[in-house]
Amino acid sequence: MSLKGYKTVLREARDEVVINKSRFIGHAAPVSSAEDALKFLARIREEHRDATHNCYAYIIGQNAGIMRYSDDGEPSGTAGMPIIEVMKARGVVDCAVVVTRYFGGVLLGAGGLVRAYSHGCAMALDAARVCEMHPTERWLFEVAYPLWDRVQHTLKSQPARLVGTDFAAAVSFELDMKAADGERVRAELTRVTDGRIEALLEEERFAPWEDAT
């Protein structure tokens, strides 16, 4: 896989804050298309159909191919644009954010609204956890039983995730690893088993890794 990594959110999540008696609820979710983003927006709107505003933004595609936002009745430029600017500053794509507002009776002014919706977006992204999606490979390996302890010890120091094991005629095990680390990990496993290991590439995809921010 030669594609570059990208940032998105790990999961759907929300957080909320009260600012001058108005309740702001930030929702964020990973999405893979504009259709997914609109379905997420529709679900949040239905859940908060009694809210004063459900302002949103979404960015689709690694090169920010699709960007949409809405103030949903707030003064122009005070809600949707601040949300998308926070998303762009964080570098996230394939992501949708909705900031719901329940008006509390105190006017915030244009500057106050920009700050409130920016904060609502930032809270949502923090709750959903911005992560780096890396090109990732899943490999199936097979070794004889006498070599398994050696393999297990080696894996402790390798940038790879053990996905599963199967103890049959030999030990079969699956590893996930960043594409950038794949050659090095396979070479080390080959070295410690004196070449007595079979390897088969099963899958290539993007996946989040713990060392990401």
Short mmCIF file of C-alpha atoms in Angstrom, two decimals:
data_model
loop_
_atom_site.label_atom_id
_atom_site.label_comp_id
_atom_site.label_asym_id
_atom_site.label_seq_id
_atom_site.Cartn_x
_atom_site.Cartn_y
_atom_site.Cartn_z
CA MET A 1 0.00 0.00 0.00
CA SER A 2 1.51 3.29 -1.04
CA LEU A 3 -1.23 5.66 0.11
CA LYS A 4 -0.44 8.18 2.81
CA GLY A 5 -2.04 8.12 6.23
CA TYR A 6 -4.76 10.54 7.23
CA LYS A 7 -6.55 11.76 10.35
CA THR A 8 -10.13 11.06 11.31
CA VAL A 9 -12.03 10.24 14.51
CA LEU A 10 -11.92 6.80 16.07
CA ARG A 11 -15.57 6.51 17.03
CA GLU A 12 -18.85 8.37 17.40
CA ALA A 13 -18.98 10.41 20.60
CA ARG A 14 -20.38 13.55 22.18
CA ASP A 15 -19.70 16.07 24.92
CA GLU A 16 -21.54 19.14 26.14
CA VAL A 17 -21.12 22.46 27.90
CA VAL A 18 -23.38 25.24 29.16
CA ILE A 19 -22.37 28.76 28.10
CA ASN A 20 -24.42 31.71 29.40
CA LYS A 21 -27.39 29.40 30.02
CA SER A 22 -27.33 27.93 26.49
CA ARG A 23 -26.60 24.20 26.29
CA PHE A 24 -24.19 23.17 23.52
CA ILE A 25 -23.83 19.48 22.65
CA GLY A 26 -21.02 18.54 20.26
CA HIS A 27 -21.39 15.27 18.32
CA ALA A 28 -18.69 13.79 16.09
CA ALA A 29 -18.57 10.62 14.01
CA PRO A 30 -16.39 8.96 11.37
CA VAL A 31 -18.12 8.89 7.97
CA SER A 32 -17.01 7.59 4.60
CA SER A 33 -19.32 9.55 2.29
CA ALA A 34 -21.55 12.60 2.13
CA GLU A 35 -24.51 10.21 2.37
CA ASP A 36 -23.16 8.83 5.65
CA ALA A 37 -22.67 12.37 6.96
CA LEU A 38 -26.24 13.35 6.10
CA LYS A 39 -27.60 10.20 7.75
CA PHE A 40 -25.66 11.08 10.90
CA LEU A 41 -26.99 14.64 10.76
CA ALA A 42 -30.57 13.39 10.29
CA ARG A 43 -30.24 11.09 13.29
CA ILE A 44 -28.92 13.89 15.52
CA ARG A 45 -31.64 16.24 14.29
CA GLU A 46 -34.29 13.65 15.13
CA GLU A 47 -32.79 13.04 18.56
CA HIS A 48 -32.68 16.80 19.24
CA ARG A 49 -35.73 17.90 17.25
CA ASP A 50 -36.67 20.28 20.07
CA ALA A 51 -33.27 22.03 19.96
CA THR A 52 -32.94 25.63 18.81
CA HIS A 53 -30.21 24.81 16.28
CA ASN A 54 -28.34 21.77 14.94
CA CYS A 55 -25.34 23.32 13.17
CA TYR A 56 -22.97 21.03 11.33
CA ALA A 57 -19.96 20.51 9.11
CA TYR A 58 -18.42 17.52 7.39
CA ILE A 59 -15.27 16.85 5.38
CA ILE A 60 -15.02 13.83 3.09
CA GLY A 61 -11.91 12.56 1.31
CA GLN A 62 -8.21 12.59 2.08
CA ASN A 63 -7.75 15.72 0.00
CA ALA A 64 -10.83 17.35 1.56
CA GLY A 65 -12.75 16.66 -1.65
CA ILE A 66 -16.15 17.48 -0.11
CA MET A 67 -16.66 20.14 2.57
CA ARG A 68 -20.10 21.29 3.68
CA TYR A 69 -21.37 23.28 6.63
CA SER A 70 -24.53 25.00 7.85
CA ASP A 71 -25.38 27.68 10.40
CA ASP A 72 -28.91 26.22 10.71
CA GLY A 73 -30.49 29.57 11.50
CA GLU A 74 -27.68 31.12 13.52
CA PRO A 75 -26.28 34.42 12.15
CA SER A 76 -24.24 33.80 9.00
CA GLY A 77 -20.67 32.71 9.68
CA THR A 78 -21.12 32.16 13.44
CA ALA A 79 -21.65 28.38 13.58
CA GLY A 80 -20.96 26.16 10.56
CA MET A 81 -17.81 27.97 9.50
CA PRO A 82 -16.25 27.93 13.00
CA ILE A 83 -17.00 24.19 13.21
CA ILE A 84 -15.32 23.41 9.90
CA GLU A 85 -12.35 25.66 10.72
CA VAL A 86 -11.69 23.63 13.89
CA MET A 87 -11.92 20.43 11.85
CA LYS A 88 -9.46 21.79 9.30
CA ALA A 89 -7.10 22.94 12.05
CA ARG A 90 -7.15 19.41 13.50
CA GLY A 91 -6.59 17.97 10.04
CA VAL A 92 -9.51 15.53 10.20
CA VAL A 93 -11.30 14.14 7.16
CA ASP A 94 -14.02 11.51 6.68
CA CYS A 95 -15.64 13.12 9.70
CA ALA A 96 -18.93 14.85 10.53
CA VAL A 97 -19.62 17.17 13.47
CA VAL A 98 -22.97 18.48 14.67
CA VAL A 99 -23.18 21.07 17.44
CA THR A 100 -26.65 21.23 18.95
CA ARG A 101 -27.79 24.35 20.81
CA TYR A 102 -30.60 24.73 23.29
CA PHE A 103 -31.05 28.49 23.71
CA GLY A 104 -30.97 29.61 27.32
CA GLY A 105 -32.33 33.12 26.94
CA VAL A 106 -29.04 35.04 26.92
CA LEU A 107 -27.75 36.40 23.58
CA LEU A 108 -24.08 35.59 23.02
CA GLY A 109 -23.32 37.98 20.18
CA ALA A 110 -21.43 37.02 17.02
CA GLY A 111 -18.06 36.60 18.75
CA GLY A 112 -19.61 34.58 21.54
CA LEU A 113 -21.33 32.27 19.09
CA VAL A 114 -18.12 31.68 17.13
CA ARG A 115 -16.32 30.76 20.35
CA ALA A 116 -19.16 28.56 21.57
CA TYR A 117 -19.50 26.57 18.34
CA SER A 118 -15.72 26.27 17.99
CA HIS A 119 -15.57 24.94 21.55
CA GLY A 120 -18.46 22.55 20.89
CA CYS A 121 -16.65 21.12 17.87
CA ALA A 122 -13.35 20.79 19.74
CA MET A 123 -15.10 18.95 22.59
CA ALA A 124 -16.75 16.56 20.15
CA LEU A 125 -13.47 15.78 18.40
CA ASP A 126 -11.74 15.20 21.73
CA ALA A 127 -14.51 12.84 22.83
CA ALA A 128 -14.38 10.93 19.52
CA ARG A 129 -10.54 10.82 19.64
CA VAL A 130 -8.68 12.11 16.62
CA CYS A 131 -6.44 9.32 15.34
CA GLU A 132 -4.04 8.70 12.48
CA MET A 133 -5.20 6.08 9.99
CA HIS A 134 -2.19 4.26 8.57
CA PRO A 135 -1.97 1.94 5.56
CA THR A 136 -2.08 -1.42 7.33
CA GLU A 137 -1.42 -5.00 6.25
CA ARG A 138 -2.73 -8.21 7.78
CA TRP A 139 -0.43 -11.20 7.37
CA LEU A 140 -1.05 -14.88 8.10
CA PHE A 141 2.01 -16.76 9.38
CA GLU A 142 2.62 -20.41 10.15
CA VAL A 143 5.44 -21.94 12.20
CA ALA A 144 6.17 -25.28 13.81
CA TYR A 145 5.42 -25.61 17.53
CA PRO A 146 9.09 -25.62 18.67
CA LEU A 147 9.51 -22.13 17.15
CA TRP A 148 6.41 -20.55 18.71
CA ASP A 149 8.09 -19.41 21.95
CA ARG A 150 10.80 -17.72 19.90
CA VAL A 151 8.18 -15.96 17.78
CA GLN A 152 6.18 -14.81 20.82
CA HIS A 153 9.28 -13.33 22.43
CA THR A 154 10.19 -11.50 19.21
CA LEU A 155 6.70 -10.05 18.77
CA LYS A 156 6.97 -8.24 22.11
CA SER A 157 9.48 -5.85 20.58
CA GLN A 158 7.89 -5.52 17.12
CA PRO A 159 5.45 -2.82 15.89
CA ALA A 160 2.76 -5.41 15.14
CA ARG A 161 -0.55 -6.52 16.63
CA LEU A 162 -1.29 -10.18 17.20
CA VAL A 163 -4.85 -10.60 15.91
CA GLY A 164 -5.38 -14.30 16.49
CA THR A 165 -3.74 -17.71 16.78
CA ASP A 166 -4.76 -21.22 15.75
CA PHE A 167 -3.04 -24.26 17.23
CA ALA A 168 -3.48 -27.12 14.76
CA ALA A 169 -0.84 -29.20 12.97
CA ALA A 170 1.32 -26.07 13.28
CA VAL A 171 0.84 -22.66 14.88
CA SER A 172 -0.95 -20.23 12.60
CA PHE A 173 -1.16 -16.59 13.66
CA GLU A 174 -2.35 -13.31 12.16
CA LEU A 175 -0.54 -10.03 12.56
CA ASP A 176 -1.58 -6.47 11.73
CA MET A 177 1.27 -4.08 10.96
CA LYS A 178 1.71 -0.72 9.33
CA ALA A 179 2.65 -1.14 5.69
CA ALA A 180 5.76 0.93 6.41
CA ASP A 181 6.86 -1.61 9.06
CA GLY A 182 5.85 -4.78 7.24
CA GLU A 183 9.12 -5.65 5.55
CA ARG A 184 11.11 -5.12 8.75
CA VAL A 185 8.76 -7.23 10.89
CA ARG A 186 8.71 -10.10 8.39
CA ALA A 187 12.48 -10.01 8.09
CA GLU A 188 12.88 -10.27 11.87
CA LEU A 189 10.46 -13.19 12.09
CA THR A 190 12.32 -14.90 9.27
CA ARG A 191 15.63 -14.35 11.09
CA VAL A 192 14.54 -15.72 14.47
CA THR A 193 12.96 -18.81 12.88
CA ASP A 194 15.95 -19.46 10.60
CA GLY A 195 13.65 -19.04 7.62
CA ARG A 196 11.25 -21.74 8.79
CA ILE A 197 8.13 -19.58 8.65
CA GLU A 198 5.41 -19.23 6.03
CA ALA A 199 3.78 -15.86 5.34
CA LEU A 200 0.74 -14.84 3.31
CA LEU A 201 -0.63 -11.32 2.83
CA GLU A 202 -4.37 -11.44 3.60
CA GLU A 203 -5.58 -7.85 3.55
CA GLU A 204 -4.58 -4.22 3.00
CA ARG A 205 -6.60 -1.40 4.53
CA PHE A 206 -6.40 1.77 6.63
CA ALA A 207 -6.48 1.29 10.40
CA PRO A 208 -5.88 3.44 13.51
CA TRP A 209 -2.75 2.97 15.60
CA GLU A 210 -2.23 3.75 19.29
CA ASP A 211 0.78 5.96 18.79
CA ALA A 212 -1.32 8.38 16.72
CA THR A 213 -2.51 11.76 17.98
#
